Short mmCIF file of C-alpha atoms in Angstrom, two decimals:
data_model
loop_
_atom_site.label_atom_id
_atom_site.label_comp_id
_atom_site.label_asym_id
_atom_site.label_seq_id
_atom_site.Cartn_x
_atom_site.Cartn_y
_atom_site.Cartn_z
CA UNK A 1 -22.12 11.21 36.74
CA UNK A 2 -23.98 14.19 35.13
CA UNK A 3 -20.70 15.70 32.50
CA UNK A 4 -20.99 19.71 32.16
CA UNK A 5 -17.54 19.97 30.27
CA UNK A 6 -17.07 20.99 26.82
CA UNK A 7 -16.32 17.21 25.36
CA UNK A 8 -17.06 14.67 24.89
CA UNK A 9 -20.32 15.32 26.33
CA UNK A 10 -23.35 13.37 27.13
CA UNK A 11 -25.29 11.49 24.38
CA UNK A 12 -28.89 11.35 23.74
CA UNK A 13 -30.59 8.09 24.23
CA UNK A 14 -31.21 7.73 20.22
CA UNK A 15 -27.62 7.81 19.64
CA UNK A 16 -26.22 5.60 22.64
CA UNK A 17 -28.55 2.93 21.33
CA UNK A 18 -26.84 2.81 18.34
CA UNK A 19 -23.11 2.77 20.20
CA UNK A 20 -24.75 -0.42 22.01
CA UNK A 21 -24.70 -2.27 17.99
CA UNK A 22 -22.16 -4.31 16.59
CA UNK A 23 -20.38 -1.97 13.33
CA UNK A 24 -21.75 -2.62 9.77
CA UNK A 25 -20.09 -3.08 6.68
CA UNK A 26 -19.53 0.29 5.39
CA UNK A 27 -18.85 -0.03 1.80
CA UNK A 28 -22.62 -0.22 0.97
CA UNK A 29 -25.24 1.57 -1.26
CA UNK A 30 -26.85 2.10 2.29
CA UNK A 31 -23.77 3.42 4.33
CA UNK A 32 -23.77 6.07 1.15
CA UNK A 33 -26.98 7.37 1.36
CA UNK A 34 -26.27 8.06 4.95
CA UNK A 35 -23.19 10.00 4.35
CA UNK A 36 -24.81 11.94 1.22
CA UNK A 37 -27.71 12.55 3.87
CA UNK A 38 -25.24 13.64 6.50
CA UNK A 39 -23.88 16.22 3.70
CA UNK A 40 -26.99 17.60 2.98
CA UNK A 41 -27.80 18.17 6.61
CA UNK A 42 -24.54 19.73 7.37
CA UNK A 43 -24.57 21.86 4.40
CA UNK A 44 -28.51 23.10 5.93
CA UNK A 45 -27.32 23.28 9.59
CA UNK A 46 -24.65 25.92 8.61
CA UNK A 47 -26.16 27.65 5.66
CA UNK A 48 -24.00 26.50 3.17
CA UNK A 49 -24.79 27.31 -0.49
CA UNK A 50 -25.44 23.93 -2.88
CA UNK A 51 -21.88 24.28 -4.28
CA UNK A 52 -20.54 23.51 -0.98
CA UNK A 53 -19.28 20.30 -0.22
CA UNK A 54 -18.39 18.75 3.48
CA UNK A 55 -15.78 15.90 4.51
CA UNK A 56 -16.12 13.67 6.94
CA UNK A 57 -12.04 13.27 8.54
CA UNK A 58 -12.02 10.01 10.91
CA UNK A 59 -9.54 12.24 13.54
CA UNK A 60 -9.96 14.69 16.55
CA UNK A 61 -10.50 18.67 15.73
CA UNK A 62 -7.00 18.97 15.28
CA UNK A 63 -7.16 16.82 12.69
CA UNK A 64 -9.71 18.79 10.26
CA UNK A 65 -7.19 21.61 11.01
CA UNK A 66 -4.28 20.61 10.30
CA UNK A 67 -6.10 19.26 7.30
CA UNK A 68 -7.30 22.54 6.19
CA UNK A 69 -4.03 24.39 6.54
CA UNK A 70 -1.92 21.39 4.24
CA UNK A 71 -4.80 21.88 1.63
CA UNK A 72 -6.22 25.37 0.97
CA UNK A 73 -3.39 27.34 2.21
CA UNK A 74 0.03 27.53 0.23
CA UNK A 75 3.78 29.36 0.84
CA UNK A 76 1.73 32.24 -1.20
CA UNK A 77 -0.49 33.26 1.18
CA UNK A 78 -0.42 35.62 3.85
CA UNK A 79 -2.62 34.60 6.86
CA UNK A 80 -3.92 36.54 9.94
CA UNK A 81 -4.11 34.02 12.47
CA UNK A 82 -6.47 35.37 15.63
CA UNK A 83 -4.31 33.82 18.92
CA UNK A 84 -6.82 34.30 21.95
CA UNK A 85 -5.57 30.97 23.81
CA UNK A 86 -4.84 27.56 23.54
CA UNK A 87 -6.42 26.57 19.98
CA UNK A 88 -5.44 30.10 18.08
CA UNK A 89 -1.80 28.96 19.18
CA UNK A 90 -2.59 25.40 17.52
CA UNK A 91 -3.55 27.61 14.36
CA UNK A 92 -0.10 29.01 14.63
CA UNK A 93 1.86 25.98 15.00
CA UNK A 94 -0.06 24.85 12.01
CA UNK A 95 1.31 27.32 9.89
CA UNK A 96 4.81 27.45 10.84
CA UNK A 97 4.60 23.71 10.23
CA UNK A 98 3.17 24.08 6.91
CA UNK A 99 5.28 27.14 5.75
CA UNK A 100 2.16 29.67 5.30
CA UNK A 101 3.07 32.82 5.78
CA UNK A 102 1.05 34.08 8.91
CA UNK A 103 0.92 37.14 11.46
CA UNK A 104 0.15 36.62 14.79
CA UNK A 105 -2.91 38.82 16.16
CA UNK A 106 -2.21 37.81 20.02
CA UNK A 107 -5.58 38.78 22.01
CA UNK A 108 -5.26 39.50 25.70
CA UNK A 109 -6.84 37.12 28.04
CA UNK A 110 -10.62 37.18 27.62
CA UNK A 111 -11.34 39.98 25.21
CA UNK A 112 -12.46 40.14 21.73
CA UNK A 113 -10.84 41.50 18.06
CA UNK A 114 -12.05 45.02 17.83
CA UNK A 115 -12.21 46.86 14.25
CA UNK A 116 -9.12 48.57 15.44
CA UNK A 117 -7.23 45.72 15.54
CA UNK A 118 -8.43 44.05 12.19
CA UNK A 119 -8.01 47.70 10.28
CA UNK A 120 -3.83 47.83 10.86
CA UNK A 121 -3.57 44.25 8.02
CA UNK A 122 -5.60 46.35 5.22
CA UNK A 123 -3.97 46.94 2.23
CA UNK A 124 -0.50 44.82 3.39
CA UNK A 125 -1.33 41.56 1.09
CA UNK A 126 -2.82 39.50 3.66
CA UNK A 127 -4.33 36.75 1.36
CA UNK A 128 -6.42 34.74 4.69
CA UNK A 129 -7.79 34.88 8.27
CA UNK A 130 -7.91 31.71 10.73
CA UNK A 131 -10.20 31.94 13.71
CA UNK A 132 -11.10 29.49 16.05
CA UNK A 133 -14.55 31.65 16.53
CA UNK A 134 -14.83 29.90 20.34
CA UNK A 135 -12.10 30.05 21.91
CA UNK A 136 -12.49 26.94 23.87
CA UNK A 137 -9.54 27.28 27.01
CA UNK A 138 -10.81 30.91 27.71
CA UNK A 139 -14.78 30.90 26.86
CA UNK A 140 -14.48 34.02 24.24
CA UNK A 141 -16.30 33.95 21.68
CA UNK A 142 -15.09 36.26 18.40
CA UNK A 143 -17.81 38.54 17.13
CA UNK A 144 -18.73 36.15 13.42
CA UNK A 145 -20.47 38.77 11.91
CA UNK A 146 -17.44 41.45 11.93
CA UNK A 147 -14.82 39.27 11.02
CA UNK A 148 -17.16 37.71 7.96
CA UNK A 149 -17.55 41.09 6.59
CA UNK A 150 -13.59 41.95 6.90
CA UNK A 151 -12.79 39.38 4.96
CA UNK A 152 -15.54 39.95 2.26
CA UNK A 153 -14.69 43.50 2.80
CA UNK A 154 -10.44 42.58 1.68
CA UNK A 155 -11.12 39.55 -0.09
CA UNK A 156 -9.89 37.70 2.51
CA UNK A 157 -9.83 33.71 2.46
CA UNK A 158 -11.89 32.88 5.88
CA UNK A 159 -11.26 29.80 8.04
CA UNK A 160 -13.36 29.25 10.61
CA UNK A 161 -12.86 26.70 13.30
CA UNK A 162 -16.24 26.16 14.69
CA UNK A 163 -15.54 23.08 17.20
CA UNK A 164 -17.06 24.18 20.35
CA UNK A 165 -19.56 26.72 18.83
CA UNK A 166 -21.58 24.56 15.77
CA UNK A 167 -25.12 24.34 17.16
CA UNK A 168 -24.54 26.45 19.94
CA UNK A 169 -24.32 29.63 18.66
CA UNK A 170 -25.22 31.32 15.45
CA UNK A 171 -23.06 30.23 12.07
CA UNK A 172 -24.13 31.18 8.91
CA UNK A 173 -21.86 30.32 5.96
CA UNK A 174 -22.79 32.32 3.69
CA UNK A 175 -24.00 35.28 5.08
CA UNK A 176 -20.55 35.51 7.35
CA UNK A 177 -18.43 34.81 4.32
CA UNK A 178 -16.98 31.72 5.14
CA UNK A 179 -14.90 29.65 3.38
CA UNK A 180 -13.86 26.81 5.56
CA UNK A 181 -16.36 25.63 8.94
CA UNK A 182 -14.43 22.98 10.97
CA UNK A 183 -16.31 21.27 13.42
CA UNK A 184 -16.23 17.47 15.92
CA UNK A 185 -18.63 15.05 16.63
CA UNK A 186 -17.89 14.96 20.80
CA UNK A 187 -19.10 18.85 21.09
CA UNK A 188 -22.55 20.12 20.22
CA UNK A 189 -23.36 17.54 18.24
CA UNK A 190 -23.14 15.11 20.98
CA UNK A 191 -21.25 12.01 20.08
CA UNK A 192 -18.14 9.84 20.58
CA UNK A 193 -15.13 11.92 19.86
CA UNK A 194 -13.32 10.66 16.81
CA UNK A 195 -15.09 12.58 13.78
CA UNK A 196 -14.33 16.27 12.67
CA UNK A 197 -15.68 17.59 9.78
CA UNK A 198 -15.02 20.58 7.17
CA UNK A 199 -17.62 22.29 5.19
CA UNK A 200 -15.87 23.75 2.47
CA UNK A 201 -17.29 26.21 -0.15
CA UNK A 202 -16.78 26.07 -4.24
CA UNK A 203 -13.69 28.22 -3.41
CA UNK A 204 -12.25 26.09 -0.87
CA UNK A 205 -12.87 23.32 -3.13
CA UNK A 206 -10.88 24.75 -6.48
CA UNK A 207 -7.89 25.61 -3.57
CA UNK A 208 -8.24 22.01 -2.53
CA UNK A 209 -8.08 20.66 -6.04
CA UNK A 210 -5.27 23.11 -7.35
CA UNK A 211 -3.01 22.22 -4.70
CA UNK A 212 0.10 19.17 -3.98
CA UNK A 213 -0.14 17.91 -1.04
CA UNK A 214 2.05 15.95 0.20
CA UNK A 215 0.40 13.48 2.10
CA UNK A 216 -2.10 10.03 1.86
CA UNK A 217 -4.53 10.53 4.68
CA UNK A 218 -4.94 14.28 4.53
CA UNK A 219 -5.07 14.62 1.12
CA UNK A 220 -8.59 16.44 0.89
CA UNK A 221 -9.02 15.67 -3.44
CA UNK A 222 -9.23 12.07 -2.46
CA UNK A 223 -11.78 13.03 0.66
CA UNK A 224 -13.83 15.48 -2.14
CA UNK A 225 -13.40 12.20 -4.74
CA UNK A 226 -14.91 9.57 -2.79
CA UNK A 227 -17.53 11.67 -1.25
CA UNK A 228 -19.33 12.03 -4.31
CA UNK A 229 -20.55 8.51 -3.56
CA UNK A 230 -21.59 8.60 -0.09
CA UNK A 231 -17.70 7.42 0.67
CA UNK A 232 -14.48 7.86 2.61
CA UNK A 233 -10.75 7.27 1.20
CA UNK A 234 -10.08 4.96 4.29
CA UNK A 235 -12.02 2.77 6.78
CA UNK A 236 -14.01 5.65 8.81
CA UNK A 237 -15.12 5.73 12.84
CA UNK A 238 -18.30 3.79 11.14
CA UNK A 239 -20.23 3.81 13.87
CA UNK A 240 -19.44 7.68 15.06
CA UNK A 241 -20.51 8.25 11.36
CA UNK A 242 -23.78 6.49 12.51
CA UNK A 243 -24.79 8.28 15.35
CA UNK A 244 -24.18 11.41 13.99
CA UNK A 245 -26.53 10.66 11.23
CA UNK A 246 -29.16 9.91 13.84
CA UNK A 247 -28.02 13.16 15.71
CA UNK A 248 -28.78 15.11 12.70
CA UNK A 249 -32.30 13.85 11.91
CA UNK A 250 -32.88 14.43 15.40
CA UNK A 251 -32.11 18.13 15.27
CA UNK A 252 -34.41 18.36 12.09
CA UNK A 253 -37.27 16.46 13.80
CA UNK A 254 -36.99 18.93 16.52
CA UNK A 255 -37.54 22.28 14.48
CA UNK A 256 -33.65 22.72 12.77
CA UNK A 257 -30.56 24.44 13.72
CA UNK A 258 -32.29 27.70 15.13
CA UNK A 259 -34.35 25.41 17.66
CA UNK A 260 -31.17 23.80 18.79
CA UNK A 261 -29.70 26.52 19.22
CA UNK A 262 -31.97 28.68 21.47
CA UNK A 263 -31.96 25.50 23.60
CA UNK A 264 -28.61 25.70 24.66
CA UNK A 265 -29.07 29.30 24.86
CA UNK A 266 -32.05 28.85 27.31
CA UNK A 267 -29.40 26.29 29.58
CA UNK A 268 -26.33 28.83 29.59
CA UNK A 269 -28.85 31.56 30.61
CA UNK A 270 -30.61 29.23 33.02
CA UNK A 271 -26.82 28.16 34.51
CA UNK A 272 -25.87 31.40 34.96
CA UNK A 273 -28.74 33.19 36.74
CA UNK A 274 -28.50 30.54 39.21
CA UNK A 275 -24.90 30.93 39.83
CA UNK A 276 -25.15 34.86 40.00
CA UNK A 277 -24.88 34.98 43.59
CA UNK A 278 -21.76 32.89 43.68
CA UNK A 279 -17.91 34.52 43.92
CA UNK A 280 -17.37 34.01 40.55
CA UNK A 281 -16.95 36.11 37.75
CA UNK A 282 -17.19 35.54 34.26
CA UNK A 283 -14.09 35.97 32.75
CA UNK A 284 -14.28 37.18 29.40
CA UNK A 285 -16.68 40.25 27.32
CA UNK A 286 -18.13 38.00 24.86
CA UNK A 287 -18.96 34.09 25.56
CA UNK A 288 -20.36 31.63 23.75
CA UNK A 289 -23.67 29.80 24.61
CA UNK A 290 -21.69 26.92 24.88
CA UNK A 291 -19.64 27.13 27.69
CA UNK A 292 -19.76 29.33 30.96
CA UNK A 293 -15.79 30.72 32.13
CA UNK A 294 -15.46 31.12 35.66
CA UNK A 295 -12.72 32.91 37.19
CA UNK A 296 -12.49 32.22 41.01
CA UNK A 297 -11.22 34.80 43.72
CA UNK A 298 -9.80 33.32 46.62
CA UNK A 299 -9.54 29.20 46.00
CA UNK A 300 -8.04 27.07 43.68
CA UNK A 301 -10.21 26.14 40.33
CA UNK A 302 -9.11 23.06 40.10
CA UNK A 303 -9.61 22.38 43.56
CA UNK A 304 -12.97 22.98 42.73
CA UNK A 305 -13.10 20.55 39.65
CA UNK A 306 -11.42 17.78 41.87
CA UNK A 307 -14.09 18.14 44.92
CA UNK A 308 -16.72 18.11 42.73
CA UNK A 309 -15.54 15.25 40.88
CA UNK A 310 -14.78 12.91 43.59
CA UNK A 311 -17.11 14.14 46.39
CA UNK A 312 -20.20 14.60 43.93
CA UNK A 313 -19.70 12.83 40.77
CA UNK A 314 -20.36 16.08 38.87
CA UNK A 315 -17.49 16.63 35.95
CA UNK A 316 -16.79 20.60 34.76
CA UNK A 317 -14.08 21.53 32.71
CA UNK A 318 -10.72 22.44 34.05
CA UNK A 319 -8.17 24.40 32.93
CA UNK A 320 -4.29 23.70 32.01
CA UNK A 321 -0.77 25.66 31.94
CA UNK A 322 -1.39 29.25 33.73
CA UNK A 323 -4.93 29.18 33.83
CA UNK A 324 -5.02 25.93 36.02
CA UNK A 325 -5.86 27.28 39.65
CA UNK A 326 -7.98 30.39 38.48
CA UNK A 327 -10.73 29.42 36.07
CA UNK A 328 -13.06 26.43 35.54
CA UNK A 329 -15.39 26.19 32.63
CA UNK A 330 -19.26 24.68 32.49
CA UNK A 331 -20.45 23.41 29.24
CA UNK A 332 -24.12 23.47 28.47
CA UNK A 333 -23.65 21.18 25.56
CA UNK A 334 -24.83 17.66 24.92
CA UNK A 335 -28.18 16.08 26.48
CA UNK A 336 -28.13 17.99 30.04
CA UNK A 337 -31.22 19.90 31.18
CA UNK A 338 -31.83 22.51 33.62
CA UNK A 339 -32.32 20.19 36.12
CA UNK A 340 -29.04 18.91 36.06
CA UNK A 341 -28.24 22.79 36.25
CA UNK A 342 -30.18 23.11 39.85
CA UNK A 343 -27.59 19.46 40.53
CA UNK A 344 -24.77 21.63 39.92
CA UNK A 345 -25.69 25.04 41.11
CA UNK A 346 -26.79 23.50 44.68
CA UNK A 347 -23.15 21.74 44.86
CA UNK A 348 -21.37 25.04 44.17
CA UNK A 349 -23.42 26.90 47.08
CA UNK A 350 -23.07 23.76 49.47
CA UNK A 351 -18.87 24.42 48.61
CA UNK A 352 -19.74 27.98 49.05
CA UNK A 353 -21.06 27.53 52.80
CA UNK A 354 -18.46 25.11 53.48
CA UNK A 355 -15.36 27.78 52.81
CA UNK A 356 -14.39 25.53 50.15
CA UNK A 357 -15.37 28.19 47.14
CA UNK A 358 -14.62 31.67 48.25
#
C-alpha cells in the first residue's frame, strides 16, 4: 500500500522501529528530558519566542481545539471565526458550545479571505480570530502573513490551527503574530495519530492561567504545571510521545524546519506537473504544499478513490457530505517520494485510457 492521504500518513523507518518496542515507564527523569527536548524543538520548528510554552494533549486535533477555545477564550470575547469547510465549522461549533461570542466569516468553496473581507470587523470590538490556516476538506490554504498582521494590526487574539500545514508550509510564530499554533502527530510530522499539540505564547499562557475552567482533562494550568518537569497531568500516548521525539531530531539532523519544508514542496510540485495533463482541475486559488485538491469533470471522485484502492492498493483522500463524488485530495505528507508519485500518476493515466477518469 503506498498512503497519499492527509493522515495518518506513512512513517519513517526511525520511528516505526520504535512503534515495534514494548512502552516504558513514563514517570522518569529520562521520559522528562524527552518532553523538555520535544518543547524546545517545537518552540524552534515554529519560531516561537523563549516565553512560549507547548503542551503535549494525548487526543486527536479536535482535541487541542476544543482545548484552546475552553481555555483562552471567555463569554468576553468577540471572535472572528474563518468558516472555509469542514474544520472552520468545527471552530464554530466550538464556540457556540463554549459560549464565546463569535461571527461567522463563511468563505465560498475554494477561495481565500481577501483584505476586503477582514476590513468590515475593524473597529466593532472583535477581541479574536480562529483560523484553521489549511483548510483540510477543501485544500485552501489562508494567506498567514495577512491575517498575522490584521490581528497585530487590531490587537486581535490569533488562533491558529495548523494541523495539516506544520512542516509543510511556512509558520512563523512570531513574525505572523500568533498566539495559539495547534498541530497532530499523524500529519506532517508523521506518526500514529493520537497526539495534538498547542504552542502557546506568554499571552496565551496569562489567558490560560487567569481563566476557570471547568473541566479535569482539558484544564490547560495543570498541562502548563506539569510540563515544567518534562510531564503530563495524565498517563500520555507514551509511545506516540516517543516517536515524535525521534521525528523531531530527525528533522534537525536533516537541515531544520526550512529543509523539511522545501521537501514537501519539491513532492507537491513534482505530483502536480505529472498530473497536468490529466482532466482534473485544482480546485481552489491558494493550496497548501501539503495536499493536492482535485476536482473531477465527468466521473465520480470517489469512484476514483475506491478503484484505486482496491484495484491498485494506492490510498488518496476522499471527500464527505457534498463534496463526495466531485473532489479527491493527494497528500504529499509523511515518508513518500517522487517515486511513489510516478506509482500514482501512471495509475491515474492507466484510469484515464480506460474511460474510468474522464
Amino acid at each position: 500500500m503506498i498512503n497519499f492521504t492527509v493522515g495518518p500518513v506513512q512513517s519513517s523507518e526511525n520511528v516505526r522501529k520504535i512503534g515495534s518496542e514494548n512502552v516504558p515507564y513514563f514517570r522518569t527523569p529520562e521520559f522528562s528530558e524527552i518532553m523538555l527536548e520535544n518543547e524546545k524543538l517545537m518552540k524552534e520548528f515554529t519560531y516561537a519566542p523563549d516565553d512560549a510554552r507547548v503542551v503535549f494533549i494525548t487526543g486527536s486535533g479536535t482535541a487541542s481545539m476544543e482545548a484552546t477555545i475552553m481555555n483562552t477564550l471567555t463569554p468576553d470575547d468577540k471572535v472572528i471565526v474563518i468558516n472555509g469547510g469542514s474544520f472552520g465549522q468545527r471552530f464554530v461549533e466550538l464556540c457556540e458550545i463554549h459560549d464565546i461570542p463569535h461571527t461567522e466569516l463563511k468563505m465560498e468553496f475554494g477561495k481565500g479571505v481577501t483584505k476586503e473581507q477582514l476590513t468590515q470587523f475593524e473597529g466593532k470590538g472583535y477581541t479574536g480570530l480562529v483560523v484553521n490556516i489549511h483548510e483540510t476538506s477543501t485544500g485552501v490554504r489562508y494567506d498567514l502573513d495577512m491575517l498575522g498582521e490584521f490581528c497585530k494590526k487590531n490587537n486581535l487574539f490569533f488562533i491558529v490551527d495548523a494541523i495539516s500545514s506544520f512542516l509543510a508550509d511556512p509558520i512563523n510564530f512570531t513574525n505572523n503574530s500568533i498566539d495559539v499554533m495547534i498541530t497532530g502527530s499523524q500529519k506532517a510530522l508523521a506518526c500514529p495519530p493520537g497526539i495534538s499539540v498547542i504552542v502557546m505564547s506568554s499571552a496565551a499562557v496569562a489567558r490560560v492561567e487567569g481563566n476557570n475552567v471547568k473541566s479535569m482533562y482539558f484544564d490547560l494550568k495543570s498541562a502548563l504545571k506539569n510540563g515544567e518537569r518534562g510531564q503530563t497531568p495524565f498517563t500520555p500516548a507514551v509511545g506516540t510521545l516517543l516517536q515524535i521525539h525521534q521525528r523531531l531530531i530527525d528533522i534537525k539532523a536533516d537541515g531544520g524546519v526550512e529543509a523539511e519544508q522545501k521537501k514537501i514542496a519539491a513532492l507537491a510540485a513534482d505530483f502536480r506537473a505529472r498530473i497536468s495533463d490529466l482532466p482534473l482541475d485544482i480546485c481552489s486559488d491558494s493550496w497548501s504544499n501539503a495536499v493536492t485538491p482535485l476536482k473531477v469533470r465527468n466521473c465520480s471522485a470517489y469512484d476514483i478513490f475506491t478503484t484505486l484502492k482496491d484495484n491498485y492498493n494506492i490510498w488518496i483522500c476522499p471527500n464527505g457530505g457534498n463534496l463526495k463524488d466531485s473532489v479527491f485530495r493527494v497528500g504529499h505528507i509523511g515518508a513518500l517520494t517522487t517515486n511513489d508519485n510516478k506509482v500514482l500518476s501512471d495509475a491515474l493515466h492507466k484510469l484515464a485510457d480506460e474511460g474510468i477518469l474522464k
